[in-house]
C-alpha positions as protocol buffer text, in pm:
chain_id: "A"
residue {
  index: 1
  type: UNK
  ca { x: 1560 y: -1464 z: -3094 }
}
residue {
  index: 2
  type: UNK
  ca { x: 1483 y: -1823 z: -2994 }
}
residue {
  index: 3
  type: UNK
  ca { x: 1169 y: -1715 z: -2810 }
}
residue {
  index: 4
  type: UNK
  ca { x: 1054 y: -2050 z: -2674 }
}
residue {
  index: 5
  type: UNK
  ca { x: 1404 y: -2151 z: -2567 }
}
residue {
  index: 6
  type: UNK
  ca { x: 1461 y: -1820 z: -2388 }
}
residue {
  index: 7
  type: UNK
  ca { x: 1134 y: -1836 z: -2195 }
}
residue {
  index: 8
  type: UNK
  ca { x: 1182 y: -2201 z: -2110 }
}
residue {
  index: 9
  type: UNK
  ca { x: 1536 y: -2140 z: -1990 }
}
residue {
  index: 10
  type: UNK
  ca { x: 1430 y: -1852 z: -1764 }
}
residue {
  index: 11
  type: UNK
  ca { x: 1145 y: -2058 z: -1621 }
}
residue {
  index: 12
  type: UNK
  ca { x: 1369 y: -2360 z: -1558 }
}
residue {
  index: 13
  type: UNK
  ca { x: 1630 y: -2152 z: -1376 }
}
residue {
  index: 14
  type: UNK
  ca { x: 1362 y: -1973 z: -1172 }
}
residue {
  index: 15
  type: UNK
  ca { x: 1203 y: -2303 z: -1066 }
}
residue {
  index: 16
  type: UNK
  ca { x: 1542 y: -2444 z: -966 }
}
residue {
  index: 17
  type: UNK
  ca { x: 1595 y: -2171 z: -703 }
}
residue {
  index: 18
  type: UNK
  ca { x: 1458 y: -2144 z: -353 }
}
residue {
  index: 19
  type: UNK
  ca { x: 1409 y: -1816 z: -163 }
}
residue {
  index: 20
  type: UNK
  ca { x: 1700 y: -1896 z: 69 }
}
residue {
  index: 21
  type: UNK
  ca { x: 1928 y: -1927 z: -236 }
}
residue {
  index: 22
  type: UNK
  ca { x: 1884 y: -1556 z: -310 }
}
residue {
  index: 23
  type: UNK
  ca { x: 1857 y: -1417 z: 43 }
}
residue {
  index: 24
  type: UNK
  ca { x: 1475 y: -1408 z: 59 }
}
residue {
  index: 25
  type: UNK
  ca { x: 1236 y: -1539 z: 326 }
}
residue {
  index: 26
  type: UNK
  ca { x: 1002 y: -1809 z: 193 }
}
residue {
  index: 27
  type: UNK
  ca { x: 689 y: -1675 z: 364 }
}
residue {
  index: 28
  type: UNK
  ca { x: 398 y: -1923 z: 353 }
}
residue {
  index: 29
  type: UNK
  ca { x: 319 y: -2229 z: 142 }
}
residue {
  index: 30
  type: UNK
  ca { x: 405 y: -2234 z: -226 }
}
residue {
  index: 31
  type: UNK
  ca { x: 193 y: -2414 z: -478 }
}
residue {
  index: 32
  type: UNK
  ca { x: 478 y: -2446 z: -727 }
}
residue {
  index: 33
  type: UNK
  ca { x: 852 y: -2505 z: -681 }
}
residue {
  index: 34
  type: UNK
  ca { x: 1112 y: -2235 z: -702 }
}
residue {
  index: 35
  type: UNK
  ca { x: 1091 y: -1860 z: -693 }
}
residue {
  index: 36
  type: UNK
  ca { x: 781 y: -1665 z: -784 }
}
residue {
  index: 37
  type: UNK
  ca { x: 794 y: -1450 z: -1097 }
}
residue {
  index: 38
  type: UNK
  ca { x: 742 y: -1145 z: -877 }
}
residue {
  index: 39
  type: UNK
  ca { x: 1054 y: -1235 z: -676 }
}
residue {
  index: 40
  type: UNK
  ca { x: 1271 y: -1262 z: -986 }
}
residue {
  index: 41
  type: UNK
  ca { x: 1132 y: -930 z: -1108 }
}
residue {
  index: 42
  type: UNK
  ca { x: 1219 y: -770 z: -774 }
}
residue {
  index: 43
  type: UNK
  ca { x: 1574 y: -907 z: -780 }
}
residue {
  index: 44
  type: UNK
  ca { x: 1625 y: -795 z: -1141 }
}
residue {
  index: 45
  type: UNK
  ca { x: 1463 y: -454 z: -1081 }
}
residue {
  index: 46
  type: UNK
  ca { x: 1206 y: -497 z: -1360 }
}
residue {
  index: 47
  type: UNK
  ca { x: 825 y: -506 z: -1364 }
}
residue {
  index: 48
  type: UNK
  ca { x: 645 y: -834 z: -1301 }
}
residue {
  index: 49
  type: UNK
  ca { x: 448 y: -789 z: -1623 }
}
residue {
  index: 50
  type: UNK
  ca { x: 766 y: -755 z: -1829 }
}
residue {
  index: 51
  type: UNK
  ca { x: 921 y: -1064 z: -1671 }
}
residue {
  index: 52
  type: UNK
  ca { x: 603 y: -1264 z: -1733 }
}
residue {
  index: 53
  type: UNK
  ca { x: 611 y: -1159 z: -2099 }
}
residue {
  index: 54
  type: UNK
  ca { x: 973 y: -1279 z: -2120 }
}
residue {
  index: 55
  type: UNK
  ca { x: 885 y: -1623 z: -1987 }
}
residue {
  index: 56
  type: UNK
  ca { x: 577 y: -1645 z: -2208 }
}
residue {
  index: 57
  type: UNK
  ca { x: 755 y: -1506 z: -2516 }
}
residue {
  index: 58
  type: UNK
  ca { x: 500 y: -1227 z: -2559 }
}
residue {
  index: 59
  type: UNK
  ca { x: 658 y: -935 z: -2748 }
}
residue {
  index: 60
  type: UNK
  ca { x: 951 y: -890 z: -2510 }
}
residue {
  index: 61
  type: UNK
  ca { x: 1296 y: -811 z: -2645 }
}
residue {
  index: 62
  type: UNK
  ca { x: 1547 y: -785 z: -2358 }
}
residue {
  index: 63
  type: UNK
  ca { x: 1851 y: -562 z: -2395 }
}
residue {
  index: 64
  type: UNK
  ca { x: 2202 y: -680 z: -2296 }
}
residue {
  index: 65
  type: UNK
  ca { x: 2168 y: -477 z: -1974 }
}
residue {
  index: 66
  type: UNK
  ca { x: 1840 y: -653 z: -1898 }
}
residue {
  index: 67
  type: UNK
  ca { x: 1998 y: -992 z: -1960 }
}
residue {
  index: 68
  type: UNK
  ca { x: 2280 y: -899 z: -1724 }
}
residue {
  index: 69
  type: UNK
  ca { x: 2026 y: -813 z: -1452 }
}
residue {
  index: 70
  type: UNK
  ca { x: 1838 y: -1139 z: -1508 }
}
residue {
  index: 71
  type: UNK
  ca { x: 2159 y: -1343 z: -1493 }
}
residue {
  index: 72
  type: UNK
  ca { x: 2243 y: -1180 z: -1164 }
}
residue {
  index: 73
  type: UNK
  ca { x: 1891 y: -1226 z: -1022 }
}
residue {
  index: 74
  type: UNK
  ca { x: 1883 y: -1595 z: -1119 }
}
residue {
  index: 75
  type: UNK
  ca { x: 2238 y: -1655 z: -989 }
}
residue {
  index: 76
  type: UNK
  ca { x: 2350 y: -1794 z: -1324 }
}
residue {
  index: 77
  type: UNK
  ca { x: 2699 y: -1932 z: -1367 }
}
residue {
  index: 78
  type: UNK
  ca { x: 2921 y: -1775 z: -1633 }
}
residue {
  index: 79
  type: UNK
  ca { x: 2833 y: -2055 z: -1877 }
}
residue {
  index: 80
  type: UNK
  ca { x: 2461 y: -2017 z: -1804 }
}
residue {
  index: 81
  type: UNK
  ca { x: 2484 y: -1640 z: -1845 }
}
residue {
  index: 82
  type: UNK
  ca { x: 2657 y: -1681 z: -2183 }
}
residue {
  index: 83
  type: UNK
  ca { x: 2387 y: -1927 z: -2290 }
}
residue {
  index: 84
  type: UNK
  ca { x: 2118 y: -1675 z: -2195 }
}
residue {
  index: 85
  type: UNK
  ca { x: 2283 y: -1410 z: -2415 }
}
residue {
  index: 86
  type: UNK
  ca { x: 2304 y: -1650 z: -2709 }
}
residue {
  index: 87
  type: UNK
  ca { x: 1937 y: -1742 z: -2673 }
}
residue {
  index: 88
  type: UNK
  ca { x: 1859 y: -1371 z: -2709 }
}
residue {
  index: 89
  type: UNK
  ca { x: 2088 y: -1347 z: -3015 }
}
residue {
  index: 90
  type: UNK
  ca { x: 2361 y: -1145 z: -2842 }
}
residue {
  index: 91
  type: UNK
  ca { x: 2730 y: -1222 z: -2813 }
}
residue {
  index: 92
  type: UNK
  ca { x: 2823 y: -1310 z: -2453 }
}
residue {
  index: 93
  type: UNK
  ca { x: 3004 y: -1035 z: -2259 }
}
residue {
  index: 94
  type: UNK
  ca { x: 3381 y: -1031 z: -2278 }
}
residue {
  index: 95
  type: UNK
  ca { x: 3571 y: -1173 z: -1982 }
}
residue {
  index: 96
  type: UNK
  ca { x: 3644 y: -890 z: -1742 }
}
residue {
  index: 97
  type: UNK
  ca { x: 3379 y: -666 z: -1895 }
}
residue {
  index: 98
  type: UNK
  ca { x: 3156 y: -447 z: -1685 }
}
residue {
  index: 99
  type: UNK
  ca { x: 2786 y: -497 z: -1623 }
}
residue {
  index: 100
  type: UNK
  ca { x: 2540 y: -593 z: -1353 }
}
residue {
  index: 101
  type: UNK
  ca { x: 2610 y: -967 z: -1369 }
}
residue {
  index: 102
  type: UNK
  ca { x: 2773 y: -1096 z: -1052 }
}
residue {
  index: 103
  type: UNK
  ca { x: 2945 y: -1428 z: -988 }
}
residue {
  index: 104
  type: UNK
  ca { x: 2673 y: -1642 z: -818 }
}
residue {
  index: 105
  type: UNK
  ca { x: 2916 y: -1771 z: -556 }
}
residue {
  index: 106
  type: UNK
  ca { x: 2991 y: -1412 z: -458 }
}
residue {
  index: 107
  type: UNK
  ca { x: 2620 y: -1329 z: -449 }
}
residue {
  index: 108
  type: UNK
  ca { x: 2556 y: -1629 z: -221 }
}
residue {
  index: 109
  type: UNK
  ca { x: 2827 y: -1509 z: 16 }
}
residue {
  index: 110
  type: UNK
  ca { x: 2688 y: -1155 z: 6 }
}
residue {
  index: 111
  type: UNK
  ca { x: 2337 y: -1283 z: 90 }
}
residue {
  index: 112
  type: UNK
  ca { x: 2481 y: -1476 z: 386 }
}
residue {
  index: 113
  type: UNK
  ca { x: 2664 y: -1175 z: 533 }
}
residue {
  index: 114
  type: UNK
  ca { x: 2394 y: -1017 z: 749 }
}
residue {
  index: 115
  type: UNK
  ca { x: 2595 y: -878 z: 1043 }
}
residue {
  index: 116
  type: UNK
  ca { x: 2868 y: -682 z: 860 }
}
residue {
  index: 117
  type: UNK
  ca { x: 2867 y: -441 z: 564 }
}
residue {
  index: 118
  type: UNK
  ca { x: 2985 y: -596 z: 237 }
}
residue {
  index: 119
  type: UNK
  ca { x: 2966 y: -510 z: -130 }
}
residue {
  index: 120
  type: UNK
  ca { x: 3089 y: -639 z: -465 }
}
residue {
  index: 121
  type: UNK
  ca { x: 3256 y: -442 z: -740 }
}
residue {
  index: 122
  type: UNK
  ca { x: 3441 y: -524 z: -1061 }
}
residue {
  index: 123
  type: UNK
  ca { x: 3811 y: -482 z: -1138 }
}
residue {
  index: 124
  type: UNK
  ca { x: 3757 y: -114 z: -1223 }
}
residue {
  index: 125
  type: UNK
  ca { x: 3577 y: -62 z: -890 }
}
residue {
  index: 126
  type: UNK
  ca { x: 3228 y: -23 z: -1039 }
}
residue {
  index: 127
  type: UNK
  ca { x: 2976 y: -120 z: -772 }
}
residue {
  index: 128
  type: UNK
  ca { x: 2770 y: -427 z: -862 }
}
residue {
  index: 129
  type: UNK
  ca { x: 2589 y: -531 z: -545 }
}
residue {
  index: 130
  type: UNK
  ca { x: 2553 y: -428 z: -180 }
}
residue {
  index: 131
  type: UNK
  ca { x: 2406 y: -599 z: 123 }
}
residue {
  index: 132
  type: UNK
  ca { x: 2171 y: -420 z: 362 }
}
residue {
  index: 133
  type: UNK
  ca { x: 2443 y: -297 z: 597 }
}
residue {
  index: 134
  type: UNK
  ca { x: 2655 y: -164 z: 311 }
}
residue {
  index: 135
  type: UNK
  ca { x: 2358 y: 43 z: 196 }
}
residue {
  index: 136
  type: UNK
  ca { x: 2298 y: 159 z: 553 }
}
residue {
  index: 137
  type: UNK
  ca { x: 2661 y: 263 z: 590 }
}
residue {
  index: 138
  type: UNK
  ca { x: 2734 y: 415 z: 249 }
}
residue {
  index: 139
  type: UNK
  ca { x: 2392 y: 467 z: 92 }
}
residue {
  index: 140
  type: UNK
  ca { x: 2269 y: 296 z: -225 }
}
residue {
  index: 141
  type: UNK
  ca { x: 2516 y: 331 z: -510 }
}
residue {
  index: 142
  type: UNK
  ca { x: 2416 y: 325 z: -875 }
}
residue {
  index: 143
  type: UNK
  ca { x: 2459 y: -19 z: -1028 }
}
residue {
  index: 144
  type: UNK
  ca { x: 2609 y: -104 z: -1365 }
}
residue {
  index: 145
  type: UNK
  ca { x: 2845 y: 99 z: -1583 }
}
residue {
  index: 146
  type: UNK
  ca { x: 2743 y: 449 z: -1480 }
}
residue {
  index: 147
  type: UNK
  ca { x: 3025 y: 660 z: -1333 }
}
residue {
  index: 148
  type: UNK
  ca { x: 2809 y: 741 z: -1031 }
}
residue {
  index: 149
  type: UNK
  ca { x: 2857 y: 380 z: -924 }
}
residue {
  index: 150
  type: UNK
  ca { x: 3234 y: 375 z: -964 }
}
residue {
  index: 151
  type: UNK
  ca { x: 3415 y: 390 z: -631 }
}
residue {
  index: 152
  type: UNK
  ca { x: 3737 y: 540 z: -767 }
}
residue {
  index: 153
  type: UNK
  ca { x: 3558 y: 801 z: -974 }
}
residue {
  index: 154
  type: UNK
  ca { x: 3345 y: 905 z: -679 }
}
residue {
  index: 155
  type: UNK
  ca { x: 3646 y: 925 z: -446 }
}
residue {
  index: 156
  type: UNK
  ca { x: 3828 y: 1176 z: -667 }
}
residue {
  index: 157
  type: UNK
  ca { x: 3531 y: 1378 z: -797 }
}
residue {
  index: 158
  type: UNK
  ca { x: 3265 y: 1375 z: -523 }
}
residue {
  index: 159
  type: UNK
  ca { x: 3374 y: 1509 z: -180 }
}
residue {
  index: 160
  type: UNK
  ca { x: 3067 y: 1352 z: -14 }
}
residue {
  index: 161
  type: UNK
  ca { x: 3210 y: 1006 z: -86 }
}
residue {
  index: 162
  type: UNK
  ca { x: 3477 y: 1076 z: 181 }
}
residue {
  index: 163
  type: UNK
  ca { x: 3228 y: 1178 z: 450 }
}
residue {
  index: 164
  type: UNK
  ca { x: 3284 y: 868 z: 665 }
}
residue {
  index: 165
  type: UNK
  ca { x: 3663 y: 856 z: 634 }
}
residue {
  index: 166
  type: UNK
  ca { x: 3921 y: 1007 z: 866 }
}
residue {
  index: 167
  type: UNK
  ca { x: 4099 y: 1299 z: 698 }
}
residue {
  index: 168
  type: UNK
  ca { x: 4443 y: 1158 z: 776 }
}
residue {
  index: 169
  type: UNK
  ca { x: 4366 y: 850 z: 564 }
}
residue {
  index: 170
  type: UNK
  ca { x: 4266 y: 1041 z: 248 }
}
residue {
  index: 171
  type: UNK
  ca { x: 4607 y: 1029 z: 81 }
}
residue {
  index: 172
  type: UNK
  ca { x: 4661 y: 660 z: 149 }
}
residue {
  index: 173
  type: UNK
  ca { x: 4317 y: 567 z: 18 }
}
residue {
  index: 174
  type: UNK
  ca { x: 4364 y: 779 z: -294 }
}
residue {
  index: 175
  type: UNK
  ca { x: 4701 y: 622 z: -369 }
}
residue {
  index: 176
  type: UNK
  ca { x: 4551 y: 274 z: -321 }
}
residue {
  index: 177
  type: UNK
  ca { x: 4273 y: 346 z: -570 }
}
residue {
  index: 178
  type: UNK
  ca { x: 4515 y: 484 z: -830 }
}
residue {
  index: 179
  type: UNK
  ca { x: 4752 y: 186 z: -793 }
}
residue {
  index: 180
  type: UNK
  ca { x: 4460 y: -58 z: -812 }
}
residue {
  index: 181
  type: UNK
  ca { x: 4328 y: 107 z: -1129 }
}
residue {
  index: 182
  type: UNK
  ca { x: 4671 y: 89 z: -1292 }
}
residue {
  index: 183
  type: UNK
  ca { x: 4690 y: -283 z: -1209 }
}
residue {
  index: 184
  type: UNK
  ca { x: 4344 y: -344 z: -1357 }
}
residue {
  index: 185
  type: UNK
  ca { x: 4425 y: -147 z: -1672 }
}
residue {
  index: 186
  type: UNK
  ca { x: 4746 y: -347 z: -1720 }
}
residue {
  index: 187
  type: UNK
  ca { x: 4555 y: -676 z: -1692 }
}
residue {
  index: 188
  type: UNK
  ca { x: 4295 y: -560 z: -1945 }
}
residue {
  index: 189
  type: UNK
  ca { x: 4544 y: -436 z: -2202 }
}
residue {
  index: 190
  type: UNK
  ca { x: 4389 y: -220 z: -2473 }
}
residue {
  index: 191
  type: UNK
  ca { x: 4045 y: -161 z: -2324 }
}
residue {
  index: 192
  type: UNK
  ca { x: 3831 y: 145 z: -2408 }
}
residue {
  index: 193
  type: UNK
  ca { x: 3639 y: 131 z: -2078 }
}
residue {
  index: 194
  type: UNK
  ca { x: 3951 y: 139 z: -1860 }
}
residue {
  index: 195
  type: UNK
  ca { x: 4125 y: 390 z: -2086 }
}
residue {
  index: 196
  type: UNK
  ca { x: 3821 y: 619 z: -2081 }
}
residue {
  index: 197
  type: UNK
  ca { x: 3795 y: 608 z: -1704 }
}
residue {
  index: 198
  type: UNK
  ca { x: 4163 y: 695 z: -1661 }
}
residue {
  index: 199
  type: UNK
  ca { x: 4146 y: 979 z: -1914 }
}
residue {
  index: 200
  type: UNK
  ca { x: 3837 y: 1127 z: -1748 }
}
residue {
  index: 201
  type: UNK
  ca { x: 3996 y: 1104 z: -1404 }
}
residue {
  index: 202
  type: UNK
  ca { x: 4309 y: 1280 z: -1525 }
}
residue {
  index: 203
  type: UNK
  ca { x: 4095 y: 1561 z: -1662 }
}
residue {
  index: 204
  type: UNK
  ca { x: 3870 y: 1583 z: -1356 }
}
residue {
  index: 205
  type: UNK
  ca { x: 4113 y: 1548 z: -1066 }
}
residue {
  index: 206
  type: UNK
  ca { x: 4456 y: 1700 z: -1014 }
}
residue {
  index: 207
  type: UNK
  ca { x: 4490 y: 1481 z: -704 }
}
residue {
  index: 208
  type: UNK
  ca { x: 4438 y: 1164 z: -908 }
}
residue {
  index: 209
  type: UNK
  ca { x: 4698 y: 1291 z: -1157 }
}
residue {
  index: 210
  type: UNK
  ca { x: 4959 y: 1324 z: -881 }
}
residue {
  index: 211
  type: UNK
  ca { x: 4903 y: 969 z: -760 }
}
residue {
  index: 212
  type: UNK
  ca { x: 4884 y: 831 z: -1114 }
}
residue {
  index: 213
  type: UNK
  ca { x: 5223 y: 976 z: -1199 }
}
residue {
  index: 214
  type: UNK
  ca { x: 5377 y: 785 z: -908 }
}
residue {
  index: 215
  type: UNK
  ca { x: 5336 y: 473 z: -1128 }
}
residue {
  index: 216
  type: UNK
  ca { x: 5238 y: 246 z: -837 }
}
residue {
  index: 217
  type: UNK
  ca { x: 5082 y: -85 z: -943 }
}
residue {
  index: 218
  type: UNK
  ca { x: 4907 y: -285 z: -672 }
}
residue {
  index: 219
  type: UNK
  ca { x: 4559 y: -440 z: -645 }
}
residue {
  index: 220
  type: UNK
  ca { x: 4357 y: -354 z: -337 }
}
residue {
  index: 221
  type: UNK
  ca { x: 4459 y: -556 z: -32 }
}
residue {
  index: 222
  type: UNK
  ca { x: 4314 y: -609 z: 312 }
}
residue {
  index: 223
  type: UNK
  ca { x: 4363 y: -291 z: 513 }
}
residue {
  index: 224
  type: UNK
  ca { x: 4253 y: -136 z: 840 }
}
residue {
  index: 225
  type: UNK
  ca { x: 4030 y: 172 z: 827 }
}
residue {
  index: 226
  type: UNK
  ca { x: 3869 y: 410 z: 1070 }
}
residue {
  index: 227
  type: UNK
  ca { x: 3518 y: 523 z: 978 }
}
residue {
  index: 228
  type: UNK
  ca { x: 3294 y: 768 z: 1160 }
}
residue {
  index: 229
  type: UNK
  ca { x: 2919 y: 733 z: 1109 }
}
residue {
  index: 230
  type: UNK
  ca { x: 2709 y: 1031 z: 1225 }
}
residue {
  index: 231
  type: UNK
  ca { x: 2463 y: 806 z: 1410 }
}
residue {
  index: 232
  type: UNK
  ca { x: 2632 y: 468 z: 1465 }
}
residue {
  index: 233
  type: UNK
  ca { x: 2955 y: 628 z: 1585 }
}
residue {
  index: 234
  type: UNK
  ca { x: 3318 y: 515 z: 1528 }
}
residue {
  index: 235
  type: UNK
  ca { x: 3378 y: 201 z: 1326 }
}
residue {
  index: 236
  type: UNK
  ca { x: 3719 y: 33 z: 1350 }
}
residue {
  index: 237
  type: UNK
  ca { x: 3722 y: -217 z: 1064 }
}
residue {
  index: 238
  type: UNK
  ca { x: 3946 y: -445 z: 863 }
}
residue {
  index: 239
  type: UNK
  ca { x: 3851 y: -418 z: 496 }
}
residue {
  index: 240
  type: UNK
  ca { x: 3904 y: -770 z: 365 }
}
residue {
  index: 241
  type: UNK
  ca { x: 3910 y: -823 z: -14 }
}
residue {
  index: 242
  type: UNK
  ca { x: 3774 y: -1156 z: -144 }
}
residue {
  index: 243
  type: UNK
  ca { x: 3846 y: -1241 z: -509 }
}
residue {
  index: 244
  type: UNK
  ca { x: 3622 y: -1441 z: -741 }
}
residue {
  index: 245
  type: UNK
  ca { x: 3789 y: -1744 z: -899 }
}
residue {
  index: 246
  type: UNK
  ca { x: 3587 y: -1715 z: -1223 }
}
residue {
  index: 247
  type: UNK
  ca { x: 3539 y: -1341 z: -1283 }
}
residue {
  index: 248
  type: UNK
  ca { x: 3718 y: -1014 z: -1208 }
}
residue {
  index: 249
  type: UNK
  ca { x: 3471 y: -940 z: -927 }
}
residue {
  index: 250
  type: UNK
  ca { x: 3585 y: -852 z: -575 }
}
residue {
  index: 251
  type: UNK
  ca { x: 3399 y: -842 z: -248 }
}
residue {
  index: 252
  type: UNK
  ca { x: 3497 y: -605 z: 32 }
}
residue {
  index: 253
  type: UNK
  ca { x: 3391 y: -715 z: 380 }
}
residue {
  index: 254
  type: UNK
  ca { x: 3407 y: -462 z: 663 }
}
residue {
  index: 255
  type: UNK
  ca { x: 3513 y: -686 z: 952 }
}
residue {
  index: 256
  type: UNK
  ca { x: 3499 y: -539 z: 1305 }
}
residue {
  index: 257
  type: UNK
  ca { x: 3834 y: -515 z: 1481 }
}
residue {
  index: 258
  type: UNK
  ca { x: 3844 y: -744 z: 1789 }
}
residue {
  index: 259
  type: UNK
  ca { x: 3793 y: -558 z: 2116 }
}
residue {
  index: 260
  type: UNK
  ca { x: 3628 y: -257 z: 1949 }
}
residue {
  index: 261
  type: UNK
  ca { x: 3259 y: -160 z: 1985 }
}
residue {
  index: 262
  type: UNK
  ca { x: 3220 y: -184 z: 1607 }
}
residue {
  index: 263
  type: UNK
  ca { x: 3012 y: -505 z: 1607 }
}
residue {
  index: 264
  type: UNK
  ca { x: 2759 y: -344 z: 1843 }
}
residue {
  index: 265
  type: UNK
  ca { x: 2760 y: -28 z: 1632 }
}
residue {
  index: 266
  type: UNK
  ca { x: 2684 y: -238 z: 1325 }
}
residue {
  index: 267
  type: UNK
  ca { x: 2381 y: -381 z: 1507 }
}
residue {
  index: 268
  type: UNK
  ca { x: 2258 y: -27 z: 1573 }
}
residue {
  index: 269
  type: UNK
  ca { x: 2326 y: 65 z: 1210 }
}
residue {
  index: 270
  type: UNK
  ca { x: 2122 y: -233 z: 1096 }
}
residue {
  index: 271
  type: UNK
  ca { x: 1825 y: -103 z: 1295 }
}
residue {
  index: 272
  type: UNK
  ca { x: 1867 y: 242 z: 1145 }
}
residue {
  index: 273
  type: UNK
  ca { x: 1887 y: 104 z: 792 }
}
residue {
  index: 274
  type: UNK
  ca { x: 1907 y: 374 z: 525 }
}
residue {
  index: 275
  type: UNK
  ca { x: 1656 y: 603 z: 692 }
}
residue {
  index: 276
  type: UNK
  ca { x: 1916 y: 843 z: 833 }
}
residue {
  index: 277
  type: UNK
  ca { x: 2191 y: 822 z: 573 }
}
residue {
  index: 278
  type: UNK
  ca { x: 2296 y: 1166 z: 460 }
}
residue {
  index: 279
  type: UNK
  ca { x: 2090 y: 1354 z: 721 }
}
């Protein structure tokens, strides 16, 4: 590992950011430019001590997953992310691969969306990032490659993932997820991650098998949905899908339908936060 280069690169990227760039409040005077080490550690979900050792090159050997988290926290571009991996003596992730890295432009947009739920997932529908209202509405989903954070997997294997949806929309949503997964698998070609997810779904869910055999191929599009939250009430939303121009990442924005009380209900949900989710 190029220890000095890695630490210097992390420090330079940290000092180039401001709190507003990552959705944080500045809070008081700062003696040095950029983010504090503690703020980067918070964003990357690592300890402050470990991050300090990375910058100071003190017996710290980050894993690829850790590098992915750091790239996301520091809002690195794809080229900057790949450079970070090379400094740590790893090959950069393949285009379209999974992981916690998120397109910085998408992260900036997510940070700016404070009045509507929004989240980002990859082309296989693995959740990568959520804003506050998304967490308040759906709960915190596992990040990264774990199946617990995959929207399609959860839909077909975990009944609780449908708790907010209207029963009459189940079939349409399921068909959309199956068609979207087939489209993603076709784009990836021979890919063990996509193939493994499909095989596991076919074994785990007879419902998924029915929709899969229909052979529909269509990425997720903007669609209208009716959600019912146990405390915030009915939510009439348009689920808009925003595509990244540099990665396979997608953002879903839950836009209130005009004339509905959904915007006011989102305000109430924001006050509730995650404190009542699942109760």
